Tab-separated table of C-alpha atoms and ligand atoms in Angstrom:
chain	number	residue	atom	x	y	z
O	499	MET	CA	51.750	14.028	-94.553
O	500	ALA	CA	53.376	12.396	-91.543
O	501	VAL	CA	54.861	8.963	-90.961
O	502	ASP	CA	53.108	6.942	-88.268
O	503	VAL	CA	55.285	4.530	-86.323
O	504	LEU	CA	54.226	1.219	-84.833
O	505	LEU	CA	56.521	-0.489	-82.363
O	506	GLY	CA	56.709	-2.892	-79.444
O	507	LEU	CA	56.940	-1.499	-75.915
O	508	GLN	CA	58.157	-4.670	-74.199
O	509	TRP	CA	60.740	-7.360	-75.052
O	510	GLY	CA	59.412	-8.061	-78.538
O	511	ASP	CA	56.729	-10.431	-79.865
O	512	GLU	CA	53.947	-8.096	-78.760
O	513	GLY	CA	51.963	-8.789	-81.947
O	514	LYS	CA	53.373	-6.089	-84.233
O	515	GLY	CA	52.974	-8.186	-87.386
O	516	LYS	CA	49.293	-8.773	-86.728
O	517	ILE	CA	48.558	-5.099	-86.125
O	518	VAL	CA	50.569	-3.835	-89.096
O	519	ASP	CA	48.513	-6.201	-91.248
O	520	VAL	CA	45.297	-4.853	-89.679
O	521	LEU	CA	46.328	-1.206	-90.223
O	522	THR	CA	47.803	-1.600	-93.713
O	523	PRO	CA	44.551	-0.780	-95.586
O	524	LYS	CA	44.831	2.774	-94.178
O	525	TYR	CA	48.350	3.322	-95.574
O	526	ASP	CA	50.059	3.490	-98.961
O	527	VAL	CA	53.495	2.385	-97.804
O	528	ILE	CA	54.744	0.069	-95.029
O	529	ALA	CA	58.422	0.399	-94.139
O	530	ARG	CA	60.671	-1.642	-91.835
O	531	PHE	CA	63.334	0.545	-90.234
O	532	GLN	CA	65.620	-1.661	-88.112
O	533	GLY	CA	66.414	-5.196	-87.040
O	534	GLY	CA	66.589	-8.074	-89.456
O	535	PRO	CA	65.905	-11.812	-89.474
O	536	ASN	CA	65.945	-11.892	-85.663
O	537	ALA	CA	62.340	-10.647	-85.972
O	538	GLY	CA	59.427	-13.017	-86.443
O	539	HIS	CA	56.172	-11.221	-87.201
O	540	THR	CA	53.126	-13.466	-87.336
O	541	LEU	CA	50.023	-12.722	-89.416
O	542	LYS	CA	46.848	-14.760	-89.467
O	543	PHE	CA	43.867	-14.482	-91.783
O	544	GLU	CA	41.554	-16.812	-93.713
O	545	ASP	CA	43.076	-19.845	-91.967
O	546	THR	CA	46.549	-18.845	-93.156
O	547	LYS	CA	49.248	-18.257	-90.586
O	548	HIS	CA	52.429	-16.725	-91.885
O	549	VAL	CA	55.660	-15.561	-90.234
O	550	LEU	CA	57.673	-12.720	-91.777
O	551	HIS	CA	61.242	-11.954	-90.756
O	552	GLN	CA	62.556	-9.129	-92.914
O	553	ILE	CA	59.698	-8.365	-95.273
O	554	PRO	CA	57.291	-5.722	-93.961
O	555	SER	CA	53.934	-6.986	-92.699
O	556	GLY	CA	51.961	-5.050	-95.328
O	557	ILE	CA	52.910	-7.585	-98.006
O	558	PHE	CA	49.573	-9.427	-97.987
O	559	HIS	CA	47.651	-6.370	-99.152
O	560	LYS	CA	47.622	-5.760	-102.891
O	561	ASP	CA	48.654	-2.315	-104.196
O	562	LYS	CA	50.703	-1.394	-101.137
O	563	LEU	CA	54.384	-0.647	-101.336
O	564	ASN	CA	56.624	-2.390	-98.797
O	565	VAL	CA	60.048	-0.933	-98.126
O	566	ILE	CA	63.027	-2.537	-96.399
O	567	GLY	CA	64.747	0.566	-95.050
O	568	ASN	CA	68.400	1.481	-94.654
O	569	GLY	CA	68.299	0.725	-90.905
O	570	VAL	CA	67.595	-2.962	-91.527
O	571	VAL	CA	70.293	-5.640	-91.630
O	572	LEU	CA	69.339	-7.906	-94.504
O	573	ASP	CA	70.238	-11.551	-94.908
O	574	PRO	CA	69.884	-12.402	-98.628
O	575	ILE	CA	69.473	-16.106	-97.800
O	576	THR	CA	66.513	-15.493	-95.482
O	577	PHE	CA	65.156	-12.963	-97.980
O	578	LYS	CA	65.130	-15.541	-100.795
O	579	LYS	CA	63.399	-18.094	-98.560
O	580	GLU	CA	60.798	-15.550	-97.488
O	581	ILE	CA	59.962	-14.556	-101.062
O	582	GLU	CA	59.723	-18.208	-102.112
O	583	ALA	CA	57.320	-18.894	-99.219
O	584	LEU	CA	55.183	-15.913	-100.267
O	585	ARG	CA	55.114	-17.164	-103.862
O	586	VAL	CA	53.716	-20.498	-102.660
O	587	LEU	CA	50.836	-18.509	-101.157
O	588	SER	CA	50.510	-16.477	-104.412
O	589	ALA	CA	50.976	-13.462	-102.209
O	590	PHE	CA	53.751	-11.676	-103.963
O	591	ASN	CA	54.360	-9.390	-106.902
O	592	MET	CA	57.705	-7.796	-107.629
O	593	GLU	CA	56.377	-4.244	-107.613
O	594	SER	CA	55.182	-4.480	-104.028
O	595	LEU	CA	58.645	-4.598	-102.434
O	596	VAL	CA	61.747	-2.461	-102.667
O	597	VAL	CA	64.998	-2.636	-100.725
O	598	SER	CA	67.168	0.255	-99.627
O	599	LYS	CA	70.599	0.221	-101.227
O	600	LYS	CA	71.900	1.336	-97.844
O	601	ALA	CA	70.595	-1.662	-95.879
O	602	GLN	CA	73.575	-3.564	-94.465
O	603	LEU	CA	74.077	-7.144	-95.671
O	604	ILE	CA	74.403	-10.106	-93.343
O	605	ILE	CA	77.003	-12.496	-94.777
O	606	PRO	CA	77.482	-16.111	-93.623
O	607	THR	CA	80.481	-15.284	-91.429
O	608	HIS	CA	78.359	-12.759	-89.497
O	609	ARG	CA	76.193	-15.650	-88.387
O	610	LEU	CA	79.239	-17.740	-87.458
O	611	LEU	CA	80.619	-14.832	-85.434
O	612	ASP	CA	77.308	-14.553	-83.589
O	613	VAL	CA	77.672	-18.206	-82.542
O	614	ALA	CA	81.348	-17.789	-81.591
O	615	TYR	CA	80.630	-14.675	-79.494
O	616	GLU	CA	77.716	-16.331	-77.720
O	617	GLU	CA	79.736	-19.477	-76.970
O	618	SER	CA	82.537	-17.361	-75.521
O	619	LYS	CA	80.120	-15.657	-73.116
O	620	GLY	CA	79.221	-18.928	-71.381
O	621	ALA	CA	76.618	-18.377	-68.670
O	622	ARG	CA	76.393	-14.645	-69.543
O	623	LYS	CA	75.180	-15.353	-73.056
O	624	ILE	CA	72.598	-12.967	-74.539
O	625	GLY	CA	70.330	-15.671	-75.889
O	626	SER	CA	70.733	-14.208	-79.370
O	627	THR	CA	68.711	-15.599	-82.254
O	628	LEU	CA	72.149	-16.200	-83.865
O	629	LYS	CA	71.064	-14.572	-87.114
O	630	GLY	CA	74.203	-12.420	-87.314
O	631	ILE	CA	72.517	-9.229	-86.143
O	632	GLY	CA	75.145	-8.027	-83.638
O	633	PRO	CA	78.205	-8.683	-85.839
O	634	THR	CA	76.525	-6.975	-88.830
O	635	TYR	CA	75.623	-3.805	-86.915
O	636	GLU	CA	79.132	-3.917	-85.443
O	637	ASP	CA	80.613	-3.816	-88.968
O	638	LYS	CA	78.217	-1.025	-89.929
O	639	ILE	CA	79.354	1.141	-87.023
O	640	SER	CA	83.033	0.320	-87.494
O	641	ARG	CA	82.630	1.200	-91.191
O	642	ASN	CA	83.514	-2.210	-92.523
O	643	GLY	CA	80.063	-3.359	-93.650
O	644	LEU	CA	78.698	-4.382	-97.029
O	645	ARG	CA	75.482	-2.754	-98.184
O	646	ALA	CA	72.730	-4.079	-100.438
O	647	GLY	CA	73.735	-1.558	-103.116
O	648	ASP	CA	77.203	-3.137	-103.239
O	649	ILE	CA	75.836	-6.273	-104.907
O	650	LEU	CA	75.531	-4.239	-108.132
O	651	SER	CA	79.182	-3.158	-107.999
O	652	PRO	CA	81.865	-4.888	-110.105
O	653	GLU	CA	83.955	-4.816	-106.924
O	654	PHE	CA	81.444	-6.819	-104.901
O	655	ASP	CA	83.578	-9.985	-104.762
O	656	GLU	CA	86.587	-8.025	-103.624
O	657	LYS	CA	84.594	-6.221	-100.908
O	658	TYR	CA	82.994	-9.467	-99.795
O	659	ASN	CA	86.337	-11.280	-99.576
O	660	LYS	CA	87.865	-8.454	-97.564
O	661	LEU	CA	85.038	-8.571	-95.054
O	662	LYS	CA	85.125	-12.369	-94.934
O	663	LYS	CA	88.873	-12.328	-94.205
O	664	ARG	CA	88.284	-9.920	-91.339
O	665	HIS	CA	85.746	-12.388	-89.942
O	666	THR	CA	87.721	-15.590	-90.483
O	667	ASP	CA	90.701	-14.009	-88.703
O	668	ILE	CA	88.479	-13.395	-85.673
O	669	LEU	CA	86.899	-16.855	-85.888
O	670	ASP	CA	90.386	-18.382	-85.907
O	671	THR	CA	91.354	-16.535	-82.728
O	672	TYR	CA	88.263	-18.063	-81.105
O	673	GLY	CA	89.328	-21.498	-82.368
O	674	PHE	CA	85.921	-21.773	-84.020
O	675	ALA	CA	85.539	-24.598	-86.560
O	676	TYR	CA	83.421	-24.007	-89.656
O	677	ASP	CA	82.785	-25.122	-93.207
O	678	LEU	CA	82.103	-22.006	-95.217
O	679	GLU	CA	81.805	-23.490	-98.683
O	680	PRO	CA	78.125	-24.580	-98.649
O	681	LEU	CA	77.145	-21.383	-96.844
O	682	GLU	CA	78.891	-19.223	-99.419
O	683	LYS	CA	77.283	-21.084	-102.304
O	684	GLU	CA	73.866	-20.433	-100.800
O	685	PHE	CA	74.794	-16.813	-100.134
O	686	TYR	CA	75.902	-16.124	-103.714
O	687	GLU	CA	72.727	-17.732	-105.106
O	688	ALA	CA	70.691	-15.514	-102.804
O	689	VAL	CA	72.649	-12.398	-103.794
O	690	ASN	CA	71.877	-13.124	-107.455
O	691	PHE	CA	68.230	-13.582	-106.511
O	692	LEU	CA	68.238	-10.230	-104.704
O	693	LYS	CA	69.494	-8.528	-107.883
O	694	GLN	CA	66.053	-8.983	-109.481
O	695	PHE	CA	64.554	-6.591	-106.945
O	696	SER	CA	64.455	-2.820	-107.002
O	697	LEU	CA	67.346	-1.549	-104.924
O	698	VAL	CA	66.462	2.051	-104.219
O	699	ASP	CA	67.472	5.229	-102.431
O	700	SER	CA	64.634	4.670	-100.018
O	701	GLU	CA	65.064	8.000	-98.217
O	702	TYR	CA	64.267	9.838	-101.480
O	703	LEU	CA	61.464	7.439	-102.308
O	704	LEU	CA	59.789	7.851	-98.907
O	705	ASN	CA	60.152	11.621	-98.737
O	706	ASN	CA	58.791	11.924	-102.288
O	707	LYS	CA	55.805	9.789	-101.283
O	708	LEU	CA	55.177	12.116	-98.347
O	709	ALA	CA	55.380	15.131	-100.628
O	710	GLU	CA	52.765	13.489	-102.885
O	711	GLY	CA	50.442	13.152	-99.894
O	712	LYS	CA	50.885	9.403	-99.479
O	713	THR	CA	50.632	7.780	-96.051
O	714	ILE	CA	53.440	5.736	-94.512
O	715	LEU	CA	53.456	3.304	-91.598
O	716	ALA	CA	56.887	2.510	-90.137
O	717	GLU	CA	57.037	-1.028	-88.688
O	718	GLY	CA	59.359	-1.641	-85.762
O	719	ALA	CA	60.977	-4.909	-84.821
O	720	GLN	CA	61.945	-6.239	-81.370
O	721	GLY	CA	60.751	-4.033	-78.508
O	722	SER	CA	61.770	-0.955	-76.535
O	723	LEU	CA	63.249	-3.016	-73.686
O	724	LEU	CA	65.621	-4.643	-76.195
O	725	ASP	CA	66.869	-1.237	-77.422
O	726	ILE	CA	70.677	-0.970	-77.533
O	727	ASP	CA	70.609	2.253	-75.461
O	728	PHE	CA	67.473	1.980	-73.352
O	729	GLY	CA	66.979	-1.767	-73.030
O	730	SER	CA	68.253	-4.118	-70.349
O	731	TYR	CA	71.864	-3.820	-71.561
O	732	PRO	CA	73.778	-5.983	-72.386
O	733	PHE	CA	70.794	-8.322	-72.809
O	734	VAL	CA	69.467	-6.405	-75.781
O	735	THR	CA	69.581	-6.467	-79.550
O	736	SER	CA	72.133	-4.410	-81.470
O	737	SER	CA	69.865	-1.683	-82.857
O	738	ASN	CA	67.762	1.151	-81.529
O	739	THR	CA	64.216	-0.163	-81.481
O	740	THR	CA	62.555	3.025	-80.237
O	741	THR	CA	60.814	5.730	-82.292
O	742	ALA	CA	63.961	7.703	-83.106
O	743	ALA	CA	65.202	4.698	-85.084
O	744	ALA	CA	62.356	5.211	-87.574
O	745	CYS	CA	64.016	8.534	-88.480
O	746	THR	CA	67.535	7.190	-88.905
O	747	GLY	CA	66.368	3.867	-90.331
O	748	LEU	CA	64.289	5.449	-93.083
O	749	GLY	CA	65.712	8.938	-93.592
O	750	ILE	CA	62.598	10.608	-92.230
O	751	ALA	CA	63.082	13.848	-90.294
O	752	PRO	CA	61.776	13.910	-86.685
O	753	ASN	CA	59.233	16.639	-87.537
O	754	LYS	CA	57.642	14.241	-90.054
O	755	ILE	CA	56.678	11.698	-87.393
O	756	GLY	CA	52.933	11.605	-86.681
O	757	GLU	CA	51.283	9.041	-84.414
O	758	VAL	CA	53.338	6.536	-82.463
O	759	PHE	CA	51.385	3.332	-81.884
O	760	GLY	CA	52.811	1.426	-78.914
O	761	ILE	CA	51.956	-2.266	-78.750
O	762	PHE	CA	52.040	-4.245	-75.528
O	763	LYS	CA	50.748	-7.587	-74.302
O	764	ALA	CA	48.255	-7.647	-71.441
O	765	TYR	CA	51.087	-9.456	-69.630
O	766	CYS	CA	54.801	-9.737	-70.389
O	767	THR	CA	57.082	-12.151	-72.192
O	768	ARG	CA	60.741	-12.349	-72.946
O	769	VAL	CA	62.768	-14.813	-75.001
O	770	GLY	CA	66.498	-15.156	-74.439
O	771	SER	CA	68.461	-14.169	-71.341
O	772	GLY	CA	68.350	-11.041	-69.211
O	773	PRO	CA	66.426	-9.519	-66.339
O	774	PHE	CA	62.648	-9.812	-66.183
O	775	PRO	CA	61.411	-8.625	-62.767
O	776	THR	CA	57.823	-9.878	-63.102
O	777	GLU	CA	58.739	-13.292	-64.505
O	778	LEU	CA	56.658	-16.177	-63.143
O	779	PHE	CA	58.273	-19.522	-62.498
O	780	ASP	CA	55.086	-21.254	-61.334
O	781	GLU	CA	51.978	-22.781	-62.877
O	782	THR	CA	50.526	-19.313	-63.573
O	783	GLY	CA	53.481	-18.608	-65.887
O	784	GLU	CA	53.039	-22.063	-67.447
O	785	LEU	CA	49.383	-21.315	-68.092
O	786	MET	CA	50.233	-18.014	-69.807
O	787	ARG	CA	52.717	-19.831	-72.032
O	788	LYS	CA	50.171	-22.504	-72.861
O	789	ASN	CA	47.170	-20.195	-73.427
O	790	GLY	CA	49.246	-17.654	-75.334
O	791	ALA	CA	51.203	-20.244	-77.367
O	792	GLU	CA	54.291	-18.392	-76.193
O	793	PHE	CA	56.980	-19.995	-78.314
O	794	GLY	CA	59.335	-17.873	-80.444
O	795	ALA	CA	58.256	-17.232	-84.050
O	796	THR	CA	61.907	-17.227	-85.186
O	797	THR	CA	63.610	-19.813	-82.978
O	798	GLY	CA	60.711	-21.814	-81.493
O	799	ARG	CA	62.160	-21.263	-77.991
O	800	PRO	CA	59.645	-21.148	-75.113
O	801	ARG	CA	59.039	-17.540	-74.079
O	802	ARG	CA	59.430	-16.588	-70.433
O	803	CYS	CA	56.114	-15.227	-69.113
O	804	GLY	CA	55.084	-12.874	-66.310
O	805	TRP	CA	52.781	-10.082	-65.226
O	806	LEU	CA	52.533	-6.671	-66.843
O	807	ASP	CA	55.275	-4.340	-65.625
O	808	LEU	CA	54.016	-0.741	-65.435
O	809	PRO	CA	57.306	1.014	-64.561
O	810	ALA	CA	58.858	-0.646	-67.624
O	811	LEU	CA	55.834	0.159	-69.794
O	812	LYS	CA	55.842	3.811	-68.701
O	813	TYR	CA	59.539	4.022	-69.479
O	814	ALA	CA	59.018	2.643	-72.989
O	815	ILE	CA	56.093	5.024	-73.576
O	816	MET	CA	58.264	7.933	-72.452
O	817	VAL	CA	61.234	7.042	-74.623
O	818	CYS	CA	59.044	6.319	-77.665
O	819	GLY	CA	56.543	9.143	-77.226
O	820	ALA	CA	53.679	6.690	-77.775
O	821	THR	CA	50.469	8.541	-78.617
O	822	LYS	CA	48.167	5.509	-78.720
O	823	LEU	CA	48.391	2.106	-77.109
O	824	TYR	CA	47.258	-1.251	-78.409
O	825	MET	CA	46.782	-4.012	-75.862
O	826	MET	CA	47.432	-7.457	-77.310
O	827	LYS	CA	46.504	-10.986	-76.255
O	828	ALA	CA	43.866	-9.945	-73.712
O	829	ASP	CA	42.130	-13.282	-74.470
O	830	VAL	CA	45.083	-15.173	-72.999
O	831	LEU	CA	44.206	-13.944	-69.489
O	832	SER	CA	40.657	-15.364	-69.581
O	833	GLY	CA	40.207	-17.914	-66.810
O	834	PHE	CA	42.810	-16.446	-64.448
O	835	GLU	CA	41.249	-15.901	-61.039
O	836	GLU	CA	43.499	-12.975	-60.256
O	837	ILE	CA	45.397	-10.628	-62.599
O	838	LYS	CA	48.405	-8.827	-61.195
O	839	VAL	CA	50.232	-5.775	-62.417
O	840	CYS	CA	53.552	-4.468	-61.133
O	841	ILE	CA	53.144	-0.846	-60.050
O	842	HIS	CA	56.514	-0.300	-58.320
O	843	TYR	CA	59.693	-2.140	-57.576
O	844	LYS	CA	61.272	-2.429	-54.153
O	845	ASN	CA	65.068	-2.425	-54.033
O	846	ALA	CA	67.381	-4.228	-51.612
O	847	GLU	CA	67.322	-1.182	-49.289
O	848	GLY	CA	63.522	-1.381	-49.106
O	849	GLU	CA	62.957	1.785	-51.161
O	850	LEU	CA	59.967	1.918	-53.502
O	851	LEU	CA	60.922	2.745	-57.092
O	852	SER	CA	58.446	3.847	-59.715
O	853	SER	CA	61.080	4.179	-62.426
O	854	ILE	CA	63.297	1.423	-63.722
O	855	PRO	CA	66.759	1.261	-62.176
O	856	TYR	CA	70.060	1.456	-64.107
O	857	ASP	CA	70.396	-2.301	-63.765
O	858	LEU	CA	67.053	-4.024	-64.055
O	859	GLY	CA	68.792	-7.178	-62.873
O	860	GLU	CA	70.154	-5.657	-59.652
O	861	ASN	CA	70.104	-7.916	-56.611
O	862	GLY	CA	67.049	-7.689	-54.421
O	863	LEU	CA	64.804	-5.857	-56.895
O	864	THR	CA	61.286	-7.141	-56.321
O	865	PRO	CA	58.032	-6.157	-58.015
O	866	ILE	CA	55.169	-4.737	-55.944
O	867	TYR	CA	51.843	-5.813	-57.387
O	868	GLN	CA	48.305	-4.544	-57.488
O	869	SER	CA	45.690	-7.266	-57.941
O	870	PHE	CA	42.624	-7.269	-60.142
O	871	ALA	CA	39.781	-9.725	-60.356
O	872	GLY	CA	40.033	-12.015	-63.352
O	873	TRP	CA	37.263	-13.033	-65.761
O	874	GLU	CA	35.977	-16.316	-67.132
O	875	ASP	CA	34.511	-15.018	-70.403
O	876	ASP	CA	35.939	-16.192	-73.708
O	877	LEU	CA	36.811	-12.971	-75.545
O	878	THR	CA	37.791	-14.462	-78.870
O	879	GLU	CA	34.400	-14.088	-80.577
O	880	MET	CA	33.623	-10.622	-79.268
O	881	THR	CA	33.029	-7.864	-81.793
O	882	SER	CA	33.019	-4.627	-79.785
O	883	PHE	CA	34.508	-2.970	-76.712
O	884	ASP	CA	31.054	-2.966	-75.032
O	885	GLN	CA	31.094	-6.757	-74.823
O	886	LEU	CA	34.328	-6.923	-72.826
O	887	PRO	CA	33.863	-8.129	-69.230
O	888	GLY	CA	33.845	-5.424	-66.555
O	889	GLN	CA	36.936	-6.879	-64.890
O	890	LEU	CA	38.909	-6.399	-68.103
O	891	THR	CA	37.645	-2.847	-68.625
O	892	SER	CA	38.685	-2.043	-65.032
O	893	TYR	CA	42.130	-3.416	-65.822
O	894	ILE	CA	42.296	-1.322	-69.025
O	895	ASP	CA	41.050	1.829	-67.225
O	896	PHE	CA	43.690	1.359	-64.527
O	897	ILE	CA	46.521	1.027	-67.065
O	898	GLU	CA	45.304	4.075	-69.013
O	899	SER	CA	45.108	6.171	-65.859
O	900	GLU	CA	48.600	5.067	-64.785
O	901	VAL	CA	50.344	5.656	-68.119
O	902	GLY	CA	48.264	8.594	-69.382
O	903	VAL	CA	47.915	7.296	-72.954
O	904	PRO	CA	44.670	5.862	-74.365
O	905	ILE	CA	44.329	2.172	-75.245
O	906	GLU	CA	42.644	2.253	-78.637
O	907	ILE	CA	42.847	-1.362	-79.711
O	908	VAL	CA	42.314	-4.526	-77.715
O	909	SER	CA	43.378	-7.681	-79.519
O	910	ILE	CA	41.504	-10.858	-78.621
O	911	GLY	CA	43.080	-13.499	-80.837
O	912	PRO	CA	45.724	-13.978	-83.516
O	913	ASP	CA	43.393	-13.476	-86.485
O	914	ARG	CA	43.018	-10.149	-88.279
O	915	LYS	CA	39.327	-10.213	-87.373
O	916	GLN	CA	39.953	-10.632	-83.646
O	917	THR	CA	40.734	-6.956	-83.179
O	918	LEU	CA	38.529	-4.538	-81.254
O	919	ILE	CA	39.051	-0.911	-82.266
O	920	LYS	CA	37.665	1.756	-79.940
W	1100	LIG	P1	55.613	-9.727	-83.264
W	1100	LIG	O1	57.022	-10.173	-83.332
W	1100	LIG	O2	55.436	-8.521	-82.410
W	1100	LIG	O3	54.992	-9.540	-84.623
W	1100	LIG	O4	54.811	-10.897	-82.543
W	1100	LIG	P2	54.978	-12.492	-82.828
W	1100	LIG	O5	54.329	-12.813	-84.119
W	1100	LIG	O6	56.377	-12.910	-82.646
W	1100	LIG	O7	54.212	-13.077	-81.580
W	1100	LIG	C1	52.895	-12.805	-81.333
W	1100	LIG	C2	52.141	-14.140	-81.285
W	1100	LIG	O8	50.874	-13.926	-80.711
W	1100	LIG	C3	51.873	-14.707	-82.665
W	1100	LIG	O9	51.815	-16.114	-82.553
W	1100	LIG	C4	50.503	-14.151	-83.012
W	1100	LIG	O10	49.803	-14.954	-83.938
W	1100	LIG	C5	49.841	-14.178	-81.671
W	1100	LIG	N1	48.843	-13.126	-81.414
W	1100	LIG	C6	48.845	-11.828	-81.815
W	1100	LIG	N2	47.817	-11.168	-81.259
W	1100	LIG	C7	47.161	-12.058	-80.483
W	1100	LIG	C8	46.029	-11.972	-79.615
W	1100	LIG	O11	45.424	-10.919	-79.419
W	1100	LIG	N3	45.660	-13.111	-78.958
W	1100	LIG	C9	46.320	-14.294	-79.111
W	1100	LIG	N4	45.885	-15.348	-78.439
W	1100	LIG	N5	47.395	-14.407	-79.927
W	1100	LIG	C10	47.816	-13.305	-80.590
W	1101	LIG	P1	60.273	-9.411	-82.941
W	1101	LIG	O1	60.434	-8.352	-83.999
W	1101	LIG	C1	61.699	-11.160	-79.220
W	1101	LIG	C2	66.002	-11.070	-78.491
W	1101	LIG	C3	66.736	-12.384	-78.499
W	1101	LIG	C4	67.865	-12.066	-77.525
W	1101	LIG	C5	68.180	-10.630	-77.844
W	1101	LIG	C6	69.332	-10.440	-78.827
W	1101	LIG	O2	59.741	-10.692	-83.450
W	1101	LIG	O3	59.531	-8.874	-81.770
W	1101	LIG	P2	69.682	-10.855	-81.425
W	1101	LIG	O4	69.271	-11.991	-82.291
W	1101	LIG	O5	69.101	-9.556	-81.826
W	1101	LIG	O6	71.153	-10.818	-81.234
W	1101	LIG	O7	69.082	-11.238	-79.978
W	1101	LIG	O8	66.995	-10.066	-78.413
W	1101	LIG	N1	65.220	-10.791	-79.720
W	1101	LIG	C7	63.883	-10.853	-79.781
W	1101	LIG	N2	62.977	-11.224	-78.853
W	1101	LIG	N3	61.276	-10.715	-80.427
W	1101	LIG	C8	62.168	-10.318	-81.357
W	1101	LIG	O9	61.785	-9.746	-82.520
W	1101	LIG	C9	63.547	-10.413	-81.066
W	1101	LIG	N4	64.670	-10.127	-81.745
W	1101	LIG	C10	65.692	-10.350	-80.905
W	1101	LIG	O10	65.916	-13.433	-78.047
W	1101	LIG	O11	67.378	-12.119	-76.217
W	1102	LIG	MG1	58.168	-11.887	-83.008
C-alpha cells in the first residue's frame, strides 16, 4: 500500500481541512507531517464548524486513527485546548489519536522568542502567527530541542530548564520583558495532560500499517509557497511544506508515496507579509475577501486576495509532483463579471517570464493576465460537474491544459456536502 499526500499549492488556507475530512472515509489513518499550531484547518458538517490546529482533520470520523507525526512541532497548551473543544462536541475518543515521540515540543519561551524576533524585524516582519514555530524548528535543527517523548523522562525538568535558560538569555539580549510564571504553569498542566495519550514510534506504526494493507492519507499544513526552501523566502514558514516533507515528517520512504492531491483556490490568498504578484488592492479584492470570508482561521487576520497565479501554481505542482488537483472555493467567484488568471510575469526589463523568479518580490515584476467571462449562477447547491456553468468549465479546462494535471474535485462551499467529485 502507498501513502497518499494532500497539501496546499498556494500560501495556505486552500481548504485542506475540509478535503481531508471529505476523503477520510476512504482511509484507515490520517497523519499530519509538519507545521504546528500556525495551521488552522476548518471543517464544516451538520451545522458544525470546527477549526483544528495540530490534530489531523480525520478526527471527526469514528474508527480512524489520527497520527501527529515526528515532523510536527507540538504545543501541549494548544493540544489540551483542542482536545477539550473536541470533547465538548463529543467527537473524541482516546484511541483515535496518537502522537509521535519524536515530534518537537513548543515551550512558552519559543512563543516569546517568536514575538521578540518579529519585533526586531520592524517593517521586514514575516507576519508570523507567533505560535513559536520558527524558534522551535530552529532548536530542532541546532539540536537543542525537546521532543514529546522527553515528557516521560525523569530528566524532563532538567532538559526543559536548560532549554528555557537558552531562550531567556536570548530574550534578555533583545531587552524583551515577560512574565513566564503563568505561562509555565499552563505548560506543565498541559504536559501532564499530554501524558495520558499514546506517545508512539510513529514511523514503525505507519510502516506496519502499510505492511498490513492499511491506507494512509498524509495531511499537509501551510502551502507550497510558504515552504522554507521553495517559498517566497524569507516570507515563509520554518518547515518544508512540499511532498518530500511527508517522507521525513512521517518516516515514510519516497517509494511508498502514491497519489499527491494538490489543493488550490480558484483565486489566491495570502495572510502575513511577503510578495504576492497578483494581489488586488481594489474593490474586486474586497469582494473576494467578503464572498470568501477570507479571514485567518488561526489569527483572524484579513487575508490578502488576488487572481490565480499560474506560474506559481505550476511551480508548486512541479515541486510537489501533484497527480490530481482539487479546486476550492469556486463558488466565491460567482457574480464576478470577469475572471482573470496570471499566465506570465513581465520583469522590469520587459521580458516575459513563465517561471517564478528567484525573488518573487523583485521590483517591476508585473503579472500578465488572460481574461475569462464570469458567471452569475449560484454554485453552492449544485450536485454534479454537469451543472457547472460553461464559463467555469472553460476556466477549469484552461487551467488543466496549462498545468497538465486533472482537476478532480471542485469545491463549492465550506460544507462537506458542497464537494463535486469528477
Ligand atoms: P486550510 O488551512 O487549508 O484547511 O483552510 P482554512 O480552513 O484555513 O481556510 C479555508 C476556509 O474556506 C475555511 O473557512 C473553510 O470553511 C472555507 N472553505 C473551504 N472550502 C470552501 C469552498 O469551496 N467554498 C467556500 N465558500 N468556502 C470554503
Ligand atoms: P494552514 O495550514 C496561511 C503564514 C503566516 C506568515 C508565515 C510564517 O492553515 O494553511 P509562522 O507562524 O509559520 O511563523 O508564519 O506563514 N502561515 C500561514 N498562512 N495558512 C497557514 O496554515 C499558515 N501557517 C503559517 O501568516 O506569513
Ligand atoms: Mg488555514
